[in-house]
PDB file of C-alpha atoms in Angstrom:
ATOM      1  CA  MET A   1     129.769 157.401  73.857  1.00  0.00           C
ATOM      2  CA  LEU A   2     127.324 158.267  70.949  1.00  0.00           C
ATOM      3  CA  GLU A   3     130.450 159.152  68.954  1.00  0.00           C
ATOM      4  CA  ALA A   4     131.768 155.508  69.849  1.00  0.00           C
ATOM      5  CA  ARG A   5     128.679 154.054  69.064  1.00  0.00           C
ATOM      6  CA  ARG A   6     128.215 155.723  65.635  1.00  0.00           C
ATOM      7  CA  LEU A   7     132.064 154.359  64.497  1.00  0.00           C
ATOM      8  CA  ALA A   8     131.267 150.780  65.829  1.00  0.00           C
ATOM      9  CA  ASN A   9     130.232 149.504  62.421  1.00  0.00           C
ATOM     10  CA  PRO A  10     132.484 151.210  60.336  1.00  0.00           C
ATOM     11  CA  ALA A  11     135.174 149.824  62.484  1.00  0.00           C
ATOM     12  CA  LEU A  12     134.088 146.286  62.712  1.00  0.00           C
ATOM     13  CA  THR A  13     133.663 146.450  58.895  1.00  0.00           C
ATOM     14  CA  ALA A  14     137.515 147.612  58.501  1.00  0.00           C
ATOM     15  CA  LYS A  15     138.430 144.704  60.707  1.00  0.00           C
ATOM     16  CA  GLY A  16     136.914 141.747  58.333  1.00  0.00           C
ATOM     17  CA  LEU A  17     133.543 141.681  60.840  1.00  0.00           C
ATOM     18  CA  ARG A  18     130.908 141.567  58.108  1.00  0.00           C
ATOM     19  CA  VAL A  19     128.084 139.334  59.086  1.00  0.00           C
ATOM     20  CA  SER A  20     125.494 140.795  61.915  1.00  0.00           C
ATOM     21  CA  CYS A  21     122.629 140.251  63.768  1.00  0.00           C
ATOM     22  CA  ASP A  22     120.190 141.052  66.725  1.00  0.00           C
ATOM     23  CA  VAL A  23     119.294 138.936  69.310  1.00  0.00           C
ATOM     24  CA  GLY A  24     117.637 139.623  72.677  1.00  0.00           C
ATOM     25  CA  VAL A  25     118.225 138.211  76.170  1.00  0.00           C
ATOM     26  CA  PRO A  26     116.861 139.346  79.687  1.00  0.00           C
ATOM     27  CA  ILE A  27     119.325 141.660  81.040  1.00  0.00           C
ATOM     28  CA  SER A  28     120.288 139.254  83.936  1.00  0.00           C
ATOM     29  CA  GLN A  29     121.558 137.017  80.946  1.00  0.00           C
ATOM     30  CA  LEU A  30     124.282 139.943  79.789  1.00  0.00           C
ATOM     31  CA  ALA A  31     127.102 138.091  81.512  1.00  0.00           C
ATOM     32  CA  ALA A  32     126.258 134.577  80.301  1.00  0.00           C
ATOM     33  CA  VAL A  33     125.537 135.508  76.836  1.00  0.00           C
ATOM     34  CA  PHE A  34     128.768 137.384  76.384  1.00  0.00           C
ATOM     35  CA  ARG A  35     130.708 134.439  77.819  1.00  0.00           C
ATOM     36  CA  GLY A  36     128.721 131.893  75.448  1.00  0.00           C
ATOM     37  CA  ILE A  37     129.546 134.522  72.353  1.00  0.00           C
ATOM     38  CA  ASP A  38     133.085 134.074  72.998  1.00  0.00           C
ATOM     39  CA  GLU A  39     132.919 130.368  73.321  1.00  0.00           C
ATOM     40  CA  ILE A  40     130.936 129.838  70.281  1.00  0.00           C
ATOM     41  CA  GLY A  41     133.564 132.602  68.253  1.00  0.00           C
ATOM     42  CA  ALA A  42     136.141 130.347  69.443  1.00  0.00           C
ATOM     43  CA  ALA A  43     134.403 126.980  68.607  1.00  0.00           C
ATOM     44  CA  HIS A  44     134.076 128.061  65.214  1.00  0.00           C
ATOM     45  CA  GLY A  45     137.479 130.093  65.117  1.00  0.00           C
ATOM     46  CA  ARG A  46     135.969 133.412  64.180  1.00  0.00           C
ATOM     47  CA  ARG A  47     136.052 136.963  65.926  1.00  0.00           C
ATOM     48  CA  VAL A  48     132.791 138.044  67.191  1.00  0.00           C
ATOM     49  CA  ALA A  49     132.339 142.000  68.468  1.00  0.00           C
ATOM     50  CA  VAL A  50     129.173 142.536  70.279  1.00  0.00           C
ATOM     51  CA  VAL A  51     127.613 146.098  70.350  1.00  0.00           C
ATOM     52  CA  ALA A  52     124.798 145.937  73.055  1.00  0.00           C
ATOM     53  CA  HIS A  53     122.008 147.875  74.723  1.00  0.00           C
ATOM     54  CA  ALA A  54     122.732 146.719  78.270  1.00  0.00           C
ATOM     55  CA  GLY A  55     119.909 148.381  79.332  1.00  0.00           C
ATOM     56  CA  ASP A  56     117.383 146.358  77.841  1.00  0.00           C
ATOM     57  CA  GLY A  57     119.482 143.119  76.637  1.00  0.00           C
ATOM     58  CA  ASN A  58     119.546 143.712  73.043  1.00  0.00           C
ATOM     59  CA  LEU A  59     122.842 142.409  71.466  1.00  0.00           C
ATOM     60  CA  HIS A  60     124.215 143.177  67.957  1.00  0.00           C
ATOM     61  CA  PRO A  61     127.135 140.338  67.248  1.00  0.00           C
ATOM     62  CA  THR A  62     128.932 141.034  64.174  1.00  0.00           C
ATOM     63  CA  VAL A  63     131.077 137.847  63.236  1.00  0.00           C
ATOM     64  CA  GLU A  64     134.325 137.794  60.990  1.00  0.00           C
ATOM     65  CA  ALA A  65     133.718 136.704  57.547  1.00  0.00           C
ATOM     66  CA  GLY A  66     135.619 137.149  54.159  1.00  0.00           C
ATOM     67  CA  GLU A  67     134.116 137.834  50.564  1.00  0.00           C
ATOM     68  CA  SER A  68     133.453 134.403  49.333  1.00  0.00           C
ATOM     69  CA  ALA A  69     130.038 132.562  49.877  1.00  0.00           C
ATOM     70  CA  ASP A  70     131.682 129.594  51.956  1.00  0.00           C
ATOM     71  CA  GLU A  71     133.028 132.477  54.305  1.00  0.00           C
ATOM     72  CA  ILE A  72     129.827 134.131  54.483  1.00  0.00           C
ATOM     73  CA  ALA A  73     127.977 130.864  55.406  1.00  0.00           C
ATOM     74  CA  ALA A  74     130.345 129.684  58.144  1.00  0.00           C
ATOM     75  CA  ALA A  75     129.689 133.481  59.946  1.00  0.00           C
ATOM     76  CA  GLU A  76     126.054 132.577  59.231  1.00  0.00           C
ATOM     77  CA  ARG A  77     126.440 129.290  61.311  1.00  0.00           C
ATOM     78  CA  VAL A  78     127.920 131.537  64.437  1.00  0.00           C
ATOM     79  CA  ILE A  79     125.109 133.865  64.334  1.00  0.00           C
ATOM     80  CA  ASP A  80     122.746 130.604  64.095  1.00  0.00           C
ATOM     81  CA  ASP A  81     124.533 129.627  67.615  1.00  0.00           C
ATOM     82  CA  ILE A  82     124.566 132.802  69.045  1.00  0.00           C
ATOM     83  CA  THR A  83     120.549 133.149  68.187  1.00  0.00           C
ATOM     84  CA  ARG A  84     120.218 129.537  69.702  1.00  0.00           C
ATOM     85  CA  LEU A  85     122.070 130.764  72.852  1.00  0.00           C
ATOM     86  CA  ALA A  86     119.966 133.757  73.292  1.00  0.00           C
ATOM     87  CA  LEU A  87     116.962 131.276  73.098  1.00  0.00           C
ATOM     88  CA  SER A  88     118.232 129.455  75.839  1.00  0.00           C
ATOM     89  CA  LEU A  89     118.752 132.191  78.109  1.00  0.00           C
ATOM     90  CA  GLY A  90     115.158 132.963  77.780  1.00  0.00           C
ATOM     91  CA  GLY A  91     115.754 135.499  75.184  1.00  0.00           C
ATOM     92  CA  THR A  92     114.242 135.964  71.231  1.00  0.00           C
ATOM     93  CA  ILE A  93     115.467 135.466  67.930  1.00  0.00           C
ATOM     94  CA  SER A  94     115.463 139.445  67.291  1.00  0.00           C
ATOM     95  CA  GLY A  95     116.401 142.447  69.501  1.00  0.00           C
ATOM     96  CA  GLU A  96     114.656 145.188  67.633  1.00  0.00           C
ATOM     97  CA  HIS A  97     114.943 144.676  64.030  1.00  0.00           C
ATOM     98  CA  GLY A  98     112.354 142.002  63.313  1.00  0.00           C
ATOM     99  CA  ILE A  99     112.222 139.260  61.364  1.00  0.00           C
ATOM    100  CA  GLY A 100     113.235 139.770  57.705  1.00  0.00           C
ATOM    101  CA  SER A 101     114.331 136.933  54.995  1.00  0.00           C
ATOM    102  CA  VAL A 102     117.505 136.875  56.729  1.00  0.00           C
ATOM    103  CA  LYS A 103     115.759 135.251  60.112  1.00  0.00           C
ATOM    104  CA  ARG A 104     113.161 133.730  58.581  1.00  0.00           C
ATOM    105  CA  HIS A 105     114.638 130.399  59.082  1.00  0.00           C
ATOM    106  CA  GLU A 106     114.919 130.603  62.762  1.00  0.00           C
ATOM    107  CA  LEU A 107     111.478 131.594  63.279  1.00  0.00           C
ATOM    108  CA  PRO A 108     110.484 128.025  64.284  1.00  0.00           C
ATOM    109  CA  TRP A 109     113.343 127.975  66.834  1.00  0.00           C
ATOM    110  CA  GLN A 110     111.059 130.533  68.672  1.00  0.00           C
ATOM    111  CA  LEU A 111     107.686 130.057  67.985  1.00  0.00           C
ATOM    112  CA  GLU A 112     105.392 126.851  67.260  1.00  0.00           C
ATOM    113  CA  ALA A 113     103.530 126.188  63.852  1.00  0.00           C
ATOM    114  CA  THR A 114     100.105 127.649  65.520  1.00  0.00           C
ATOM    115  CA  ALA A 115     101.645 131.216  66.721  1.00  0.00           C
ATOM    116  CA  LEU A 116     103.427 131.310  63.310  1.00  0.00           C
ATOM    117  CA  ASP A 117      99.924 130.873  61.450  1.00  0.00           C
ATOM    118  CA  VAL A 118      98.490 133.817  63.740  1.00  0.00           C
ATOM    119  CA  GLN A 119     100.981 136.008  62.622  1.00  0.00           C
ATOM    120  CA  ARG A 120     100.695 135.477  58.982  1.00  0.00           C
ATOM    121  CA  ALA A 121      96.880 135.418  59.352  1.00  0.00           C
ATOM    122  CA  ILE A 122      97.466 138.955  61.317  1.00  0.00           C
ATOM    123  CA  LYS A 123      99.702 140.078  58.569  1.00  0.00           C
ATOM    124  CA  ALA A 124      97.359 138.895  55.595  1.00  0.00           C
ATOM    125  CA  ALA A 125      94.498 140.891  57.487  1.00  0.00           C
ATOM    126  CA  LEU A 126      96.427 144.063  57.711  1.00  0.00           C
ATOM    127  CA  ASP A 127      97.881 143.777  54.291  1.00  0.00           C
ATOM    128  CA  PRO A 128      95.966 141.763  51.932  1.00  0.00           C
ATOM    129  CA  ARG A 129      97.956 143.241  48.749  1.00  0.00           C
ATOM    130  CA  GLY A 130     101.117 142.239  50.356  1.00  0.00           C
ATOM    131  CA  ILE A 131     102.830 146.013  49.771  1.00  0.00           C
ATOM    132  CA  LEU A 132     103.661 146.478  53.425  1.00  0.00           C
ATOM    133  CA  THR A 133     107.325 145.570  54.069  1.00  0.00           C
ATOM    134  CA  PRO A 134     107.536 142.830  50.682  1.00  0.00           C
ATOM    135  CA  GLY A 135     109.525 139.915  50.826  1.00  0.00           C
ATOM    136  CA  ARG A 136     109.652 140.017  55.082  1.00  0.00           C
ATOM    137  CA  ALA A 137     108.815 136.845  56.826  1.00  0.00           C
ATOM    138  CA  ILE A 138     105.683 138.329  59.115  1.00  0.00           C
TER     139      ILE A 138
END
């Protein structure tokens, strides 16, 4: 099983599945999120593969995308819909990789403005010179 997991990303890349993310859902919602991901992929005309940690509800959807900026943007719209689905099922916008530059636009989908301000204040207090994870959201 470890070998299969290690080979998953190279295999997906070879099949043209290139844009990925992570989201989390309650494990009781795994069946619903997989059904929803299938529906989202079909609605967008994109193949979507998912590697997941079934024990904790952490999913890594990977979406078919070509090389052009338009193709990548289309795949990112699929990821946005998958993220909204995860939130609708009581999940989170990130499973384990945190909020960096790619997911920055999704933060308001999960946190209200006051919560975002608190997160930014904590980061500023702990990293006043901005040297820890530079360029990341929080």
